[in-house]
Short mmCIF file of C-alpha atoms in Angstrom, two decimals:
data_model
loop_
_atom_site.label_atom_id
_atom_site.label_comp_id
_atom_site.label_asym_id
_atom_site.label_seq_id
_atom_site.Cartn_x
_atom_site.Cartn_y
_atom_site.Cartn_z
CA UNK T 284 0.01 0.02 0.00
CA UNK T 285 1.23 3.56 -0.62
CA UNK T 286 1.85 5.54 2.61
CA UNK T 287 0.41 8.90 3.51
CA UNK T 288 1.47 11.00 6.51
CA UNK T 289 -1.21 13.23 8.07
CA UNK T 290 -0.28 15.67 10.86
CA UNK T 291 -2.88 17.38 13.04
CA UNK T 292 -1.88 20.44 15.10
CA UNK T 293 -3.16 21.44 18.54
CA UNK T 294 -6.18 23.40 17.34
CA UNK T 295 -7.19 20.47 15.05
CA UNK T 296 -7.34 18.08 18.11
CA UNK T 297 -8.36 20.66 20.76
CA UNK T 298 -11.34 18.57 22.01
CA UNK T 299 -13.09 15.30 21.32
CA UNK T 300 -15.33 16.76 18.62
CA UNK T 301 -12.30 17.98 16.71
CA UNK T 302 -10.53 14.65 17.14
CA UNK T 303 -13.60 12.95 15.66
CA UNK T 304 -13.56 15.41 12.75
CA UNK T 305 -9.85 14.68 12.16
CA UNK T 306 -10.42 10.93 12.40
CA UNK T 307 -13.05 11.15 9.67
CA UNK T 308 -10.46 12.77 7.39
CA UNK T 309 -8.11 9.90 8.16
CA UNK T 310 -10.87 7.40 7.35
CA UNK T 311 -11.34 8.98 3.92
CA UNK T 312 -7.65 8.39 3.12
CA UNK T 313 -7.77 4.82 4.41
CA UNK T 314 -10.74 4.15 2.11
CA UNK T 315 -8.56 5.32 -0.83
CA UNK T 316 -6.14 2.45 -0.04
CA UNK T 317 -3.40 4.26 1.92
CA UNK T 318 -1.48 3.01 4.91
CA UNK T 319 -1.69 6.14 7.03
CA UNK T 320 0.68 7.45 9.64
CA UNK T 321 -1.03 10.14 11.73
CA UNK T 322 1.14 12.51 13.69
CA UNK T 323 -0.67 14.39 16.49
CA UNK T 324 0.20 17.38 18.65
CA UNK T 325 -1.06 17.88 22.18
CA UNK T 326 -4.53 19.44 22.55
CA UNK T 327 -4.42 23.23 22.12
CA UNK T 328 -3.04 24.87 25.26
CA UNK T 329 -2.01 21.64 26.94
CA UNK T 330 1.74 21.98 26.37
CA UNK T 331 1.73 25.50 27.80
CA UNK T 332 -0.12 24.15 30.86
CA UNK T 333 2.43 21.35 31.32
CA UNK T 334 5.38 23.75 30.93
CA UNK T 335 3.79 26.01 33.50
CA UNK T 336 3.52 23.12 35.98
CA UNK T 337 7.20 22.32 35.50
CA UNK T 338 8.27 25.93 36.07
CA UNK T 339 6.04 26.18 39.14
CA UNK T 340 7.51 22.97 40.54
CA UNK T 341 11.17 23.74 39.92
CA UNK T 342 12.82 26.95 38.57
CA UNK T 343 16.07 25.02 37.89
CA UNK T 344 14.46 21.87 36.55
CA UNK T 345 16.08 18.68 35.30
CA UNK T 346 15.72 18.80 31.48
CA UNK T 347 15.13 15.01 31.39
CA UNK T 348 12.09 15.29 33.67
CA UNK T 349 10.93 18.40 31.74
CA UNK T 350 10.74 16.24 28.63
CA UNK T 351 8.95 13.45 30.49
CA UNK T 352 6.24 15.91 31.57
CA UNK T 353 5.70 18.06 28.45
CA UNK T 354 5.68 15.06 26.05
CA UNK T 355 2.69 13.55 27.87
CA UNK T 356 0.19 15.86 26.05
CA UNK T 357 0.88 14.14 22.73
CA UNK T 358 0.51 10.71 24.34
CA UNK T 359 -3.01 11.56 25.41
CA UNK T 360 -4.04 12.80 21.93
CA UNK T 361 -2.54 9.77 20.20
CA UNK T 362 -4.48 7.37 22.43
CA UNK T 363 -7.74 9.27 21.95
CA UNK T 364 -7.27 9.42 18.20
CA UNK T 365 -6.60 5.69 18.01
CA UNK T 366 -9.68 4.92 20.09
CA UNK T 367 -11.81 7.18 17.86
CA UNK T 368 -10.60 5.47 14.74
CA UNK T 369 -11.28 2.03 16.25
CA UNK T 370 -14.85 3.16 16.99
CA UNK T 371 -15.14 3.94 13.28
CA UNK T 372 -14.05 0.45 12.40
CA UNK T 373 -10.54 1.49 11.32
CA UNK T 374 -7.65 -0.75 12.56
CA UNK T 375 -5.54 1.85 14.40
CA UNK T 376 -2.93 1.72 17.11
CA UNK T 377 -1.16 4.53 19.01
CA UNK T 378 2.63 4.78 19.15
CA UNK T 379 4.82 6.79 21.51
CA UNK T 380 8.19 7.99 20.26
CA UNK T 381 10.17 5.31 22.09
CA UNK T 382 7.97 2.53 20.62
CA UNK T 383 8.67 3.41 16.99
CA UNK T 384 11.50 4.25 17.90
CA UNK T 385 12.13 7.83 16.81
CA UNK T 386 15.83 8.03 17.62
CA UNK T 387 17.29 11.40 18.71
CA UNK T 388 20.46 12.77 20.25
CA UNK T 389 20.54 13.62 23.97
CA UNK T 390 19.82 17.34 23.69
CA UNK T 391 16.75 17.41 25.91
CA UNK T 392 13.98 19.93 24.96
CA UNK T 393 15.80 20.62 21.64
CA UNK T 394 16.64 17.11 20.41
CA UNK T 395 17.60 16.39 16.79
CA UNK T 396 16.25 13.35 14.97
CA UNK T 397 18.92 10.79 14.12
CA UNK T 398 16.84 7.99 12.65
CA UNK T 399 13.39 6.35 12.29
CA UNK T 400 13.68 2.61 11.65
CA UNK T 401 10.49 1.68 9.76
CA UNK T 402 10.46 -2.03 10.61
CA UNK T 403 8.14 -2.01 13.66
CA UNK T 404 5.37 0.02 12.06
CA UNK T 405 5.71 -1.72 8.69
CA UNK T 406 5.35 -5.05 10.42
CA UNK T 407 2.07 -3.94 11.97
CA UNK T 408 0.84 -2.63 8.60
CA UNK T 409 1.62 -6.11 7.16
CA UNK T 410 -0.51 -7.64 9.96
CA UNK T 411 -3.53 -5.51 9.01
CA UNK T 412 -3.07 -2.28 10.97
CA UNK T 413 -4.38 0.56 8.76
CA UNK T 414 -3.35 3.61 10.81
CA UNK T 415 -0.38 4.23 13.07
CA UNK T 416 -1.15 7.19 15.34
CA UNK T 417 2.20 8.57 16.45
CA UNK T 418 2.74 11.08 19.25
CA UNK T 419 4.58 14.02 17.69
CA UNK T 420 7.28 16.20 19.23
CA UNK T 421 8.95 13.32 21.00
CA UNK T 422 11.65 10.68 20.62
CA UNK T 423 14.09 8.63 22.62
CA UNK T 424 17.73 9.32 23.39
CA UNK T 425 20.61 6.80 23.18
CA UNK T 426 20.32 6.55 26.97
CA UNK T 427 16.66 5.44 26.64
CA UNK T 428 15.19 8.69 27.98
CA UNK T 429 12.22 10.54 26.46
CA UNK T 430 13.32 13.61 24.44
CA UNK T 431 11.36 16.44 22.87
CA UNK T 432 12.16 18.30 19.64
CA UNK T 433 11.32 21.86 20.60
CA UNK T 434 8.27 23.95 19.89
CA UNK T 435 6.67 23.05 16.55
CA UNK T 436 8.41 19.69 16.71
CA UNK T 437 5.30 17.78 15.53
CA UNK T 438 5.77 19.33 12.09
CA UNK T 439 9.33 18.03 12.05
CA UNK T 440 8.13 14.61 13.25
CA UNK T 441 5.66 14.41 10.36
CA UNK T 442 8.16 15.28 7.68
CA UNK T 443 10.76 12.92 9.16
CA UNK T 444 8.24 10.04 9.03
CA UNK T 445 7.31 10.90 5.47
CA UNK T 446 11.00 10.70 4.52
CA UNK T 447 11.63 7.49 6.47
CA UNK T 448 8.61 5.70 5.00
CA UNK T 449 8.96 7.18 1.48
CA UNK T 450 5.42 8.57 1.81
CA UNK T 451 3.53 9.84 -1.22
CA UNK T 452 2.89 13.10 0.56
CA UNK T 453 2.81 14.72 3.99
CA UNK T 454 -0.40 16.62 4.79
CA UNK T 455 -0.16 19.23 7.57
CA UNK T 456 -3.59 20.07 8.97
CA UNK T 457 -3.84 23.32 10.86
CA UNK T 458 -6.15 26.23 11.50
CA UNK T 459 -5.40 27.99 8.22
CA UNK T 460 -6.27 26.76 4.71
CA UNK T 461 -2.87 27.17 3.16
CA UNK T 462 0.12 29.51 2.79
CA UNK T 463 -0.82 33.10 1.94
CA UNK T 464 1.14 35.86 0.22
CA UNK T 465 1.11 37.60 3.66
CA UNK T 466 -0.88 37.54 6.86
CA UNK T 467 -4.58 37.96 5.94
CA UNK T 468 -5.17 39.58 9.32
CA UNK T 469 -2.97 42.49 8.25
CA UNK T 470 -3.69 42.62 4.54
CA UNK T 471 -7.18 41.87 3.25
CA UNK T 472 -5.82 41.36 -0.28
CA UNK T 473 -3.62 38.43 0.79
CA UNK T 474 -4.02 35.49 -1.60
CA UNK T 475 -3.70 31.83 -0.92
CA UNK T 476 -0.92 30.22 -2.95
CA UNK T 477 -1.61 26.93 -4.78
CA UNK T 478 2.10 26.08 -4.76
CA UNK T 479 5.26 27.47 -3.18
CA UNK T 480 8.88 26.37 -3.55
CA UNK T 481 10.71 24.83 -0.62
CA UNK T 482 13.24 27.66 -0.54
CA UNK T 483 10.55 30.35 -0.47
CA UNK T 484 8.68 28.51 2.32
CA UNK T 485 11.93 28.14 4.28
CA UNK T 486 12.64 31.83 4.11
CA UNK T 487 9.07 32.81 4.98
CA UNK T 488 9.05 30.40 7.96
CA UNK T 489 12.36 31.71 9.26
CA UNK T 490 11.25 35.34 8.81
CA UNK T 491 8.11 35.11 10.88
CA UNK T 492 5.44 33.19 8.95
CA UNK T 493 3.87 30.79 11.47
CA UNK T 494 2.33 28.25 9.13
CA UNK T 495 5.20 25.70 9.21
CA UNK T 496 8.12 25.16 11.56
CA UNK T 497 11.49 25.99 9.95
CA UNK T 498 13.14 22.64 10.72
CA UNK T 499 10.25 20.75 9.04
CA UNK T 500 10.71 22.73 5.84
CA UNK T 501 14.51 22.10 5.91
CA UNK T 502 13.86 18.35 6.20
CA UNK T 503 11.26 18.39 3.46
CA UNK T 504 13.62 20.20 1.10
CA UNK T 505 16.52 17.85 1.86
CA UNK T 506 14.51 14.65 1.34
CA UNK T 507 12.17 15.99 -1.36
CA UNK T 508 9.05 15.39 0.72
CA UNK T 509 5.92 16.91 -0.80
CA UNK T 510 4.19 18.97 1.85
CA UNK T 511 0.58 20.09 1.70
CA UNK T 512 -0.78 22.67 4.15
CA UNK T 513 -4.56 22.38 4.71
CA UNK T 514 -7.28 23.51 7.09
CA UNK T 515 -8.80 20.87 9.29
CA UNK T 516 -12.00 22.97 9.52
CA UNK T 517 -12.97 23.20 5.86
CA UNK T 518 -14.22 20.73 3.26
CA UNK T 519 -11.33 19.30 1.29
CA UNK T 520 -10.65 18.47 -2.37
CA UNK T 521 -7.62 17.02 -4.03
CA UNK T 522 -6.50 20.56 -4.93
CA UNK T 523 -7.09 22.11 -1.50
CA UNK T 524 -4.47 23.86 0.52
CA UNK T 525 -0.95 24.82 -0.57
CA UNK T 526 1.61 22.39 -1.96
CA UNK T 527 5.21 23.01 -0.88
CA UNK T 528 7.39 21.42 -3.55
CA UNK T 529 10.47 21.71 -5.78
CA UNK T 530 10.92 24.87 -7.75
CA UNK T 531 10.81 22.78 -10.95
CA UNK T 532 7.24 21.82 -10.23
CA UNK T 533 6.04 25.39 -10.35
CA UNK T 534 5.33 26.47 -13.91
CA UNK T 535 5.06 30.25 -13.38
CA UNK T 536 5.54 32.35 -10.29
CA UNK T 537 5.66 36.03 -9.33
CA UNK T 538 9.02 37.62 -8.74
CA UNK T 539 7.98 38.03 -5.11
CA UNK T 540 6.02 35.16 -3.56
CA UNK T 541 5.22 36.74 -0.19
CA UNK T 542 5.77 39.37 2.46
CA UNK T 543 6.72 38.24 5.94
CA UNK T 544 7.12 40.19 9.17
CA UNK T 545 8.25 39.74 12.72
CA UNK T 546 7.32 41.99 15.63
CA UNK T 547 9.57 40.24 18.11
CA UNK T 548 12.80 41.89 17.02
CA UNK T 549 15.31 44.11 18.82
CA UNK T 550 18.03 46.28 17.35
CA UNK T 551 21.11 46.24 19.56
CA UNK T 552 24.15 48.48 19.09
CA UNK T 553 27.58 48.22 20.69
CA UNK T 554 28.78 51.84 20.74
CA UNK T 555 32.31 52.91 20.01
CA UNK T 556 33.88 49.51 19.66
CA UNK T 557 37.67 49.31 19.13
CA UNK T 558 37.96 48.55 15.41
CA UNK T 559 40.61 45.86 14.91
CA UNK T 560 40.93 42.51 13.16
CA UNK T 561 39.00 39.72 14.86
CA UNK T 562 36.64 41.98 16.82
CA UNK T 563 33.52 40.71 14.96
CA UNK T 564 34.58 37.10 15.53
CA UNK T 565 34.82 37.73 19.29
CA UNK T 566 31.48 39.53 19.52
CA UNK T 567 29.42 37.11 17.48
CA UNK T 568 31.27 34.02 18.73
CA UNK T 569 30.38 35.04 22.26
CA UNK T 570 26.74 35.67 21.31
CA UNK T 571 26.59 32.23 19.59
CA UNK T 572 28.01 30.50 22.67
CA UNK T 573 25.30 32.22 24.74
CA UNK T 574 22.58 30.86 22.40
CA UNK T 575 21.72 34.24 20.86
CA UNK T 576 20.40 34.09 17.29
CA UNK T 577 21.74 37.14 15.49
CA UNK T 578 20.22 38.05 12.16
CA UNK T 579 20.96 41.41 10.57
CA UNK T 580 24.43 42.95 11.09
CA UNK T 581 25.70 46.43 10.19
CA UNK T 582 29.08 47.96 11.06
CA UNK T 583 29.58 51.73 10.74
CA UNK T 584 32.53 53.26 8.98
CA UNK T 585 35.49 53.34 11.35
CA UNK T 586 36.61 56.75 12.65
CA UNK T 587 39.68 57.19 14.79
CA UNK T 588 39.86 53.44 15.26
CA UNK T 589 36.31 53.21 16.75
CA UNK T 590 33.10 51.89 15.19
CA UNK T 591 29.48 50.99 16.08
CA UNK T 592 28.35 47.39 15.67
CA UNK T 593 24.59 47.02 15.13
CA UNK T 594 22.63 43.74 14.87
CA UNK T 595 19.14 42.37 15.35
CA UNK T 596 18.01 39.51 17.58
CA UNK T 597 14.82 38.00 19.01
CA UNK T 598 13.33 40.09 21.84
CA UNK T 599 13.37 37.26 24.30
CA UNK T 600 17.17 36.95 23.97
CA UNK T 601 18.05 40.56 24.89
CA UNK T 602 19.05 39.92 28.49
CA UNK T 603 21.12 36.92 27.43
CA UNK T 604 22.91 39.03 24.81
CA UNK T 605 23.57 41.89 27.19
CA UNK T 606 24.98 39.51 29.82
CA UNK T 607 27.22 37.88 27.18
CA UNK T 608 28.55 41.28 26.05
CA UNK T 609 29.17 42.46 29.61
CA UNK T 610 31.18 39.27 30.32
CA UNK T 611 33.81 40.20 27.69
CA UNK T 612 33.82 44.01 28.11
CA UNK T 613 37.27 45.23 28.94
CA UNK T 614 38.87 41.82 28.87
CA UNK T 615 38.35 40.92 25.20
CA UNK T 616 36.63 43.89 23.60
CA UNK T 617 36.44 47.60 24.45
CA UNK T 618 33.22 49.48 23.88
CA UNK T 619 31.48 52.42 25.54
CA UNK T 620 27.95 51.11 25.93
CA UNK T 621 24.98 49.05 24.66
CA UNK T 622 21.82 50.52 23.19
CA UNK T 623 18.73 48.34 22.67
CA UNK T 624 15.80 49.51 20.54
CA UNK T 625 12.81 47.27 21.19
CA UNK T 626 10.35 49.30 19.11
CA UNK T 627 11.36 47.78 15.75
CA UNK T 628 9.98 45.13 13.41
CA UNK T 629 11.43 43.15 10.54
CA UNK T 630 9.66 43.16 7.17
CA UNK T 631 10.82 40.91 4.32
CA UNK T 632 9.95 40.16 0.73
CA UNK T 633 10.72 36.65 -0.54
CA UNK T 634 10.70 35.09 -4.00
CA UNK T 635 12.74 32.74 -6.17
CA UNK T 636 12.10 35.13 -9.08
CA UNK T 637 14.58 37.55 -7.58
CA UNK T 638 17.42 35.36 -8.90
CA UNK T 639 16.66 36.37 -12.46
CA UNK T 640 15.09 39.81 -12.14
CA UNK T 641 16.84 42.96 -11.00
CA UNK T 642 15.29 46.00 -9.39
CA UNK T 643 13.43 44.30 -6.55
CA UNK T 644 15.48 46.02 -3.82
CA UNK T 645 15.16 49.41 -5.54
CA UNK T 646 11.39 49.00 -5.82
CA UNK T 647 11.07 47.90 -2.18
CA UNK T 648 13.08 50.86 -0.92
CA UNK T 649 11.13 53.33 -3.09
CA UNK T 650 7.78 51.97 -1.81
CA UNK T 651 8.88 52.38 1.85
CA UNK T 652 10.27 55.86 1.08
CA UNK T 653 7.00 56.95 -0.52
CA UNK T 654 5.19 55.88 2.70
CA UNK T 655 7.61 57.85 4.84
CA UNK T 656 9.07 54.70 6.41
CA UNK T 657 12.73 54.93 7.40
CA UNK T 658 14.93 51.81 7.03
CA UNK T 659 17.23 51.15 9.91
CA UNK T 660 19.02 47.99 8.81
CA UNK T 661 19.05 45.95 5.57
CA UNK T 662 20.04 42.37 4.83
CA UNK T 663 19.68 40.38 1.65
CA UNK T 664 20.07 36.90 0.25
CA UNK T 665 19.55 35.42 -3.19
CA UNK T 666 15.79 35.20 -2.74
CA UNK T 667 14.98 37.66 0.07
CA UNK T 668 15.35 41.24 1.22
CA UNK T 669 14.70 42.14 4.87
CA UNK T 670 14.57 45.54 6.48
CA UNK T 671 14.26 46.71 10.06
CA UNK T 672 11.75 49.58 10.56
CA UNK T 673 9.97 51.27 13.42
CA UNK T 674 7.32 48.85 14.70
CA UNK T 675 4.53 51.44 14.35
CA UNK T 676 5.03 51.29 10.58
CA UNK T 677 5.10 47.51 10.28
CA UNK T 678 1.54 46.94 9.06
CA UNK T 679 1.74 49.90 6.68
CA UNK T 680 4.94 48.48 5.23
CA UNK T 681 3.47 45.03 4.72
CA UNK T 682 0.35 46.40 3.00
CA UNK T 683 2.31 48.78 0.83
CA UNK T 684 4.75 46.10 -0.35
CA UNK T 685 1.96 43.61 -1.00
CA UNK T 686 0.22 46.17 -3.21
CA UNK T 687 3.41 47.29 -5.01
CA UNK T 688 4.40 43.75 -6.02
CA UNK T 689 0.76 42.95 -6.95
CA UNK T 690 0.72 39.83 -4.80
CA UNK T 691 -3.09 39.69 -4.97
CA UNK T 692 -2.73 38.59 -8.60
CA UNK T 693 -1.56 35.14 -9.74
CA UNK T 694 1.42 34.95 -12.08
#
């Protein structure tokens, strides 16, 4: 039988009625002749509740026990989904990560998948099991302890299973009906895309789009797993949702595929840094060691041997970054002070068409200028341009860029 992977997020399994609705969708695919692997998240809000209990119990918790607690939400959902399918007459069985086994490294709460041997589940399919309901987000370490994959890890679980079982497709069911040219809550003209290239989706996910977790898109691109993003709340057809696929499978596309944004950004500046060889390596090496994810970087022109070093980072990593910089002040680098601007946002345009068409950056900057929006920092790649602007102008910037690149129109 061909294999299909179906993943249901927390809102799609938030209560028993929604689990029944999801189970009916699984039953439709079973009737088509698929062996189905269902990956489930915890019920909506349950993981946050479990994390809260851990923090309330112990401020300096053992990461191994943290994983044991927070992974339990997915176990509950998997069991309930399997029971629901059995009530429908579908031969289903729930699987926890260690039973598969989904093998990971030992990095608790941020584990990386190392392998998924398919033998155990395939043996059960051969015996007549029609659906394997697998608890997402979790695996087992070499030491035999439960591990978790980090927030959004169920998406990564689903793609990894699709790769390991050579699935025909991986369907991600969520609370939106596909990938849009931008956030419909900000821009009413946002259009659902029928198809989007892996690279575009990866950039959009990393730049703030919340539809898919970044690691899941990376895996899908590496193993050529076809991803389809669908709503679990709407009637489906074979053409529903958005297909994330190879660039070669997209006949025509706009130069810009979408506009992404992130409110949770901070612009940090080290003032009057001694400008000498190796100074950037020390600064950003220290930040990396502290677990700070730096994105945009600008260094001012050096005057009298001093320069300003400006970079952006997630707002929840500011204190970590400041502590890291204070730890090397005077001993390894010499600077006069740190300034942090938390009233900024990142706005980005993404599109594989940028590779072959010039003028995208010029057009983007002209549009923002016409709206009176000042650009603080710029960074580019082959298929994206990102700018840092005052947060109060974020929505205006998104709407203006969406209009300027005519993203409401198909190619």
